[in-house]
Coordinates of C-alpha atoms in Angstrom, one line a residue:
M1 CA 20.2 28.7 -57.4
N2 CA 16.9 26.1 -56.8
A3 CA 18.2 23.1 -55.5
S4 CA 16.5 19.7 -56.4
R5 CA 15.1 17.4 -53.7
K6 CA 15.5 13.8 -54.1
S7 CA 11.5 12.4 -54.8
H8 CA 10.3 9.6 -51.7
S9 CA 9.6 6.6 -53.3
P10 CA 8.0 3.1 -51.8
S11 CA 10.9 1.5 -52.3
D12 CA 12.5 3.3 -49.4
D13 CA 9.6 2.2 -46.9
L14 CA 9.7 -1.5 -47.9
L15 CA 14.3 -0.8 -47.5
R16 CA 13.9 0.5 -43.4
G17 CA 11.2 -1.9 -43.3
E18 CA 14.0 -5.1 -44.0
L19 CA 16.4 -2.5 -41.6
T20 CA 14.4 -2.8 -38.7
E21 CA 13.6 -6.6 -38.6
L22 CA 18.3 -7.2 -39.3
L23 CA 18.5 -4.3 -36.1
P24 CA 15.8 -4.7 -33.3
P25 CA 15.8 -1.4 -30.8
P26 CA 19.0 -1.3 -28.2
P27 CA 18.1 -3.3 -24.5
V28 CA 16.4 -0.7 -22.3
P29 CA 18.2 -0.9 -18.6
E30 CA 17.0 -2.7 -15.5
L31 CA 16.3 -0.4 -13.2
E32 CA 17.8 -1.4 -9.5
P33 CA 15.9 -2.9 -7.1
E34 CA 16.1 0.3 -4.7
R35 CA 15.3 3.2 -7.4
E36 CA 12.4 1.0 -8.2
H37 CA 10.8 0.5 -5.1
A38 CA 11.8 4.2 -4.4
L39 CA 9.9 5.3 -7.6
R40 CA 7.6 2.8 -7.2
Y41 CA 6.8 4.8 -3.5
A42 CA 6.9 8.7 -5.2
V43 CA 3.7 7.5 -7.5
L44 CA 2.3 5.8 -4.7
R45 CA 2.4 8.7 -2.7
D46 CA 1.1 11.3 -4.6
A47 CA -2.0 9.3 -6.0
L48 CA -2.7 9.5 -1.7
D49 CA -2.0 12.9 -1.4
A50 CA -4.7 13.7 -4.6
G51 CA -6.8 12.4 -2.1
P52 CA -10.2 9.6 -1.1
A53 CA -11.3 9.6 -4.4
T54 CA -8.2 8.3 -5.9
R55 CA -8.4 5.8 -3.6
P56 CA -10.8 2.3 -3.0
R57 CA -13.6 3.0 -0.3
A58 CA -12.7 0.1 2.7
P59 CA -15.1 -3.0 3.1
R60 CA -16.9 -3.3 6.1
A61 CA -13.9 -5.5 7.9
V62 CA -10.5 -5.7 6.9
R63 CA -9.1 -9.6 7.4
G64 CA -5.9 -11.2 6.6
P65 CA -2.3 -9.3 7.1
L66 CA -3.1 -7.0 8.7
P67 CA -1.0 -4.8 11.1
R68 CA 2.3 -5.8 17.8
L69 CA 3.1 -6.6 21.1
T70 CA 4.3 -4.3 23.2
W71 CA 1.0 -3.1 25.6
I72 CA -1.7 -0.1 25.4
A73 CA -2.3 0.4 29.1
A74 CA -6.2 0.3 29.1
P75 CA -8.2 2.9 30.3
V76 CA -9.9 1.2 32.7
A77 CA -8.7 -2.4 34.5
A78 CA -6.1 -3.5 34.4
C79 CA -5.0 -5.5 31.3
A80 CA -2.8 -5.3 28.1
L81 CA -4.5 -4.4 25.2
V82 CA -0.8 -6.1 22.8
A83 CA 0.4 -9.6 23.1
G84 CA 3.7 -9.9 24.0
V85 CA 5.8 -10.3 21.4
V86 CA 9.5 -12.8 20.5
V87 CA 12.6 -13.6 18.7
L88 CA 13.5 -16.3 16.2
A89 CA 16.9 -17.0 15.5
P90 CA 18.7 -16.0 11.6
G91 CA 19.8 -19.9 9.5
E92 CA 17.5 -21.7 12.2
A93 CA 14.3 -23.5 11.0
P94 CA 11.7 -21.7 12.6
A95 CA 10.5 -23.2 15.8
G96 CA 7.0 -23.3 17.1
P97 CA 4.9 -20.3 18.7
S98 CA 5.4 -22.1 22.4
G99 CA 9.6 -23.2 21.4
R100 CA 13.3 -21.8 21.6
V101 CA 15.3 -19.9 19.7
T102 CA 18.3 -19.2 19.6
A103 CA 19.1 -15.8 19.4
G104 CA 22.1 -14.2 16.9
E105 CA 22.8 -11.3 14.7
S106 CA 20.4 -11.1 11.1
T107 CA 20.8 -11.7 7.7
A108 CA 20.5 -10.1 4.3
P109 CA 18.3 -8.4 3.5
G110 CA 18.1 -5.3 4.8
A111 CA 15.0 -4.5 7.8
E112 CA 15.0 -1.1 6.2
Q113 CA 13.9 -3.5 2.4
V114 CA 11.0 -5.2 4.7
L115 CA 10.3 -2.2 6.0
S116 CA 10.3 -0.3 3.1
R117 CA 8.1 -3.0 1.1
A118 CA 5.9 -3.7 4.3
A119 CA 5.1 0.8 3.8
L120 CA 4.7 0.3 0.2
A121 CA 1.6 -2.5 0.9
A122 CA 0.6 0.3 3.6
A123 CA 0.0 3.0 1.2
T124 CA -1.8 1.2 -0.6
A125 CA -4.3 -0.9 1.3
P126 CA -8.3 0.0 2.2
A127 CA -8.3 3.5 4.8
P128 CA -10.9 2.4 7.6
D129 CA -14.6 3.0 7.9
A130 CA -15.4 3.5 11.9
R131 CA -17.1 6.7 12.3
P132 CA -16.7 7.8 15.4
Q133 CA -19.6 7.0 16.6
D134 CA -17.9 3.2 16.5
F135 CA -15.7 1.1 17.8
V136 CA -12.7 -0.2 16.4
Y137 CA -12.6 -3.9 16.5
V138 CA -9.1 -6.0 16.5
R139 CA -9.4 -10.2 16.6
S140 CA -6.0 -11.9 17.8
L141 CA -4.5 -14.8 19.3
V142 CA -2.1 -13.9 21.4
A143 CA -0.1 -16.1 24.6
H144 CA 2.3 -14.3 27.0
A145 CA 4.8 -16.4 29.3
G146 CA 3.8 -16.3 32.6
R147 CA 6.0 -17.1 36.3
S148 CA 4.7 -18.7 39.3
A149 CA 4.3 -17.5 42.7
A150 CA 7.4 -19.0 43.9
G151 CA 9.1 -18.0 41.4
G152 CA 11.2 -20.1 38.3
V153 CA 11.8 -20.5 34.6
A154 CA 8.3 -18.7 33.0
A155 CA 6.0 -21.5 30.5
L156 CA 4.3 -20.0 27.9
P157 CA 0.9 -21.9 27.1
P158 CA -0.8 -22.8 24.7
A159 CA -2.6 -19.2 22.1
H160 CA -5.2 -18.1 22.9
R161 CA -8.3 -15.9 21.0
R162 CA -8.6 -12.5 22.3
E163 CA -11.0 -9.5 21.2
V164 CA -10.6 -6.0 21.9
W165 CA -14.1 -3.5 21.4
L166 CA -11.5 0.7 21.8
S167 CA -14.0 3.6 21.0
A168 CA -13.6 5.3 18.4
D169 CA -13.6 8.8 19.4
G170 CA -12.1 7.7 22.8
S171 CA -16.2 8.3 24.0
R172 CA -17.4 5.6 25.5
G173 CA -16.5 2.1 27.5
G174 CA -14.8 -0.5 25.3
L175 CA -14.0 -4.0 25.5
L176 CA -11.5 -6.7 26.5
R177 CA -12.6 -10.7 25.5
E178 CA -10.3 -13.5 26.2
A179 CA -10.4 -17.2 25.7
G180 CA -10.6 -18.8 29.8
A181 CA -11.1 -15.3 31.6
A182 CA -14.3 -12.7 33.1
D183 CA -15.1 -9.6 30.2
S184 CA -13.1 -6.2 30.4
V185 CA -15.2 -3.4 30.4
L186 CA -12.5 -0.9 28.5
S187 CA -14.0 2.8 30.2
P188 CA -12.6 5.9 29.2
S189 CA -12.7 7.1 33.4
L190 CA -12.0 5.1 36.2
P191 CA -14.5 4.8 39.2
V192 CA -12.7 6.8 42.4
Y193 CA -14.1 7.8 46.1
E194 CA -13.5 10.8 47.2
L195 CA -14.0 12.3 51.1
E196 CA -14.6 15.8 51.6
H197 CA -13.8 15.5 55.3
R198 CA -11.8 14.1 57.8
G199 CA -14.3 11.6 58.7
A200 CA -16.9 11.9 55.9
S201 CA -18.0 8.9 54.1
P202 CA -16.5 8.1 50.6
R203 CA -18.8 9.7 47.5
P204 CA -18.4 7.4 44.6
T205 CA -16.8 9.5 41.4
T206 CA -14.8 9.7 37.8
L207 CA -11.4 10.1 37.2
E208 CA -10.8 10.7 33.7
T209 CA -7.8 9.0 31.8
A210 CA -4.8 11.1 30.5
P211 CA -6.0 12.8 27.1
P212 CA -5.1 10.4 24.2
S213 CA -1.0 9.9 23.3
V214 CA 0.8 7.4 22.0
A215 CA 0.5 5.3 24.6
N216 CA -3.1 5.7 25.3
P217 CA -4.4 5.5 21.9
T218 CA -8.0 6.5 19.9
H219 CA -8.7 5.7 15.9
A220 CA -9.3 9.2 16.5
Y221 CA -5.9 10.8 18.0
V222 CA -3.8 7.1 15.9
A223 CA -5.9 8.9 12.2
T224 CA -4.3 12.6 13.0
L225 CA 0.0 11.8 14.0
P226 CA 2.1 13.3 11.3
T227 CA 2.7 11.7 7.9
E228 CA 6.0 12.6 7.8
P229 CA 8.2 10.2 9.3
E230 CA 10.8 12.2 10.9
A231 CA 8.4 14.1 12.3
L232 CA 5.9 10.8 13.0
L233 CA 9.2 9.6 15.4
R234 CA 10.2 12.3 16.7
L235 CA 6.8 12.6 18.6
I236 CA 6.9 9.0 19.2
R237 CA 9.9 10.1 21.0
E238 CA 9.4 12.8 22.4
E239 CA 5.4 10.9 24.6
T240 CA 6.9 7.6 25.1
R241 CA 9.7 10.2 27.1
G242 CA 8.8 9.0 31.0
D243 CA 8.8 5.4 29.5
G244 CA 12.3 5.2 30.7
G245 CA 14.5 2.4 29.1
D246 CA 16.2 2.4 25.4
A247 CA 14.6 5.3 24.2
D248 CA 15.4 3.5 20.9
Q249 CA 13.7 0.8 22.2
R250 CA 10.9 2.5 23.6
A251 CA 9.9 4.5 19.9
F252 CA 9.9 0.2 18.9
R253 CA 7.9 -1.3 20.9
A254 CA 5.5 1.6 20.4
I255 CA 4.9 1.2 17.5
G256 CA 5.1 -2.3 16.6
T257 CA 1.7 -1.5 19.3
L258 CA 0.1 0.8 17.0
L259 CA 0.4 -1.6 14.8
A260 CA -1.4 -3.6 15.9
E261 CA -3.5 -2.6 18.0
T262 CA -4.6 0.4 16.5
W263 CA -6.4 0.5 12.6
A264 CA -4.8 4.2 11.2
P265 CA -4.9 5.0 7.6
P266 CA -3.3 4.1 5.4
K267 CA -0.3 7.0 4.8
V268 CA -0.1 7.1 9.0
T269 CA 0.7 3.5 8.5
S270 CA 3.2 3.8 5.6
A271 CA 4.5 6.6 8.2
L272 CA 4.8 4.6 10.7
Y273 CA 6.9 1.5 9.2
E274 CA 8.8 4.8 7.8
A275 CA 9.6 6.2 11.0
A276 CA 10.5 2.1 12.4
A277 CA 13.0 2.2 9.3
R278 CA 15.2 5.5 10.7
I279 CA 15.0 3.3 14.4
P280 CA 18.7 2.3 14.5
G281 CA 20.1 -1.3 16.0
V282 CA 16.6 -3.1 14.0
T283 CA 17.7 -6.0 12.1
V284 CA 16.1 -8.8 10.4
L285 CA 15.5 -11.9 10.4
P286 CA 15.0 -14.4 7.8
S287 CA 12.1 -16.5 8.7
A288 CA 9.3 -16.1 11.8
K289 CA 6.6 -17.5 12.0
D290 CA 3.2 -15.7 14.6
A291 CA 0.5 -17.4 16.9
A292 CA -1.6 -19.1 14.2
G293 CA 2.1 -20.8 12.6
R294 CA 1.6 -18.6 9.6
E295 CA 5.4 -17.6 8.1
G296 CA 7.8 -14.8 7.5
V297 CA 9.8 -12.3 7.0
A298 CA 10.8 -10.0 9.9
V299 CA 12.8 -6.8 11.2
A300 CA 13.7 -7.2 15.7
R301 CA 15.7 -5.2 17.4
T302 CA 17.4 -6.0 20.9
A303 CA 17.6 -4.1 24.2
D304 CA 17.6 -5.1 27.9
G305 CA 18.4 -9.0 27.2
E306 CA 14.5 -9.2 25.1
Q307 CA 14.3 -9.4 21.1
T308 CA 11.0 -7.8 19.7
Q309 CA 9.5 -9.3 16.3
W310 CA 7.7 -7.6 13.4
I311 CA 7.0 -10.4 11.2
F312 CA 5.0 -9.2 7.4
D313 CA 4.1 -12.3 5.2
R314 CA 6.2 -13.0 2.2
A315 CA 3.8 -11.6 -0.7
T316 CA 1.8 -9.0 0.8
S317 CA 4.7 -7.1 3.2
G318 CA 0.7 -7.6 5.5
F319 CA 2.1 -7.1 9.1
L320 CA 1.2 -10.5 11.1
G321 CA 1.9 -10.4 14.1
E322 CA 5.4 -10.1 17.3
R323 CA 7.5 -12.6 18.7
T324 CA 9.4 -12.2 22.1
V325 CA 12.6 -13.0 23.0
L326 CA 14.6 -14.0 26.3
T327 CA 18.2 -13.2 24.4
E328 CA 20.5 -13.5 27.5
T329 CA 19.9 -16.0 30.6
T330 CA 17.9 -14.6 33.6
A331 CA 16.3 -16.2 36.0
A332 CA 12.5 -15.9 33.4
G333 CA 14.9 -18.4 32.0
K334 CA 17.2 -19.3 29.0
K335 CA 18.5 -17.5 26.2
G336 CA 16.1 -18.4 24.0
T337 CA 12.4 -18.4 25.3
V338 CA 9.4 -17.3 24.2
L339 CA 8.7 -14.3 26.8
G340 CA 5.3 -14.0 24.1
V341 CA 4.0 -14.5 20.8
S342 CA 0.9 -13.5 19.2
A343 CA -1.2 -13.6 15.0
V344 CA -3.4 -10.0 14.2
L345 CA -6.5 -12.1 12.5
V346 CA -9.1 -9.4 12.0
K347 CA -9.7 -5.5 11.3
A348 CA -13.2 -4.2 11.1
A349 CA -15.3 -1.6 12.8
V350 CA -18.5 -2.5 14.6
A351 CA -21.5 -0.4 16.0
R352 CA -21.2 -1.4 19.7
T353 CA -19.4 -3.7 22.2
G354 CA -19.6 -7.5 21.3
E355 CA -20.3 -7.3 19.2
Q356 CA -18.7 -9.5 15.3
P357 CA -18.0 -8.2 12.0
G358 CA -21.1 -8.6 9.9
G359 CA -23.3 -8.2 12.4
A360 CA -23.1 -11.3 14.4
G361 CA -24.0 -10.3 18.3
A362 CA -22.0 -11.1 21.1

């Protein structure tokens, strides 16, 4: 027996249309912020892993919020390659670059969230275009507290301009230029005098510096750092082991220096933020200012009576600069005294020392 089929009439379509208007589709629930960040980050990481064809070409100079402040020892002249660092207390109005703050416990949002957003922003940033024969140029504003020969409390001077040219492959001498001081040549080798035997005249020669490392990085070395956060953090801990003190604080400061004083590929920079998020004791500060007066949110870590702070742009999550503040009263000053502050302004690749981005000479 054949079953009969009902014919389809235009009135059925009309009825369905009327029902659709009367019964709108059910709402789609929104993702939790943490889940949304995780999904966005996974998509970005997949895009980066697909290769350079998926990334926009980097401009010759990158300006604006870029990536601290610990200290990278220069290969030669005794000069620090980074500025000092300081902290603003939560709940207080931000102090100026030379002001005082009261250190205390941080408040929400969590430091992990701030670093996660910074990692996302870094993952999509333009890649450095420095060739092996080029120099990585970093321009910043810095101020470091000093004490007189007689002692006394530390005093923070006004911030001044600082420029550094670092050989991309580490084979050539760089240059450090700061307002109010003579230029310092950053040589890949150290000048020494050698004695062949007792009574002989000293013979000038050179001593090669230590190979590139986290504490003595070159642009080429930084580009080879692991992009897996746990592996990167293990390497940083290992290569800063000889510095003594709090191992977690050593790692935090080393990462900050790499962010401020080097120009790493996007995946490496992103991994540095992820590694920092795995360091215990990192907190968040709701408001802080860098040496240029730019206000942002900060993450910080305290050890040995000092707090190191990284400041980020609220809108872009780009690295602005660093500050350091005393969290205990010492011979250097009262609790809350700012010991150093910086602001990273420009990072670029140039052909020679003394050259400005855009081709201007010294």
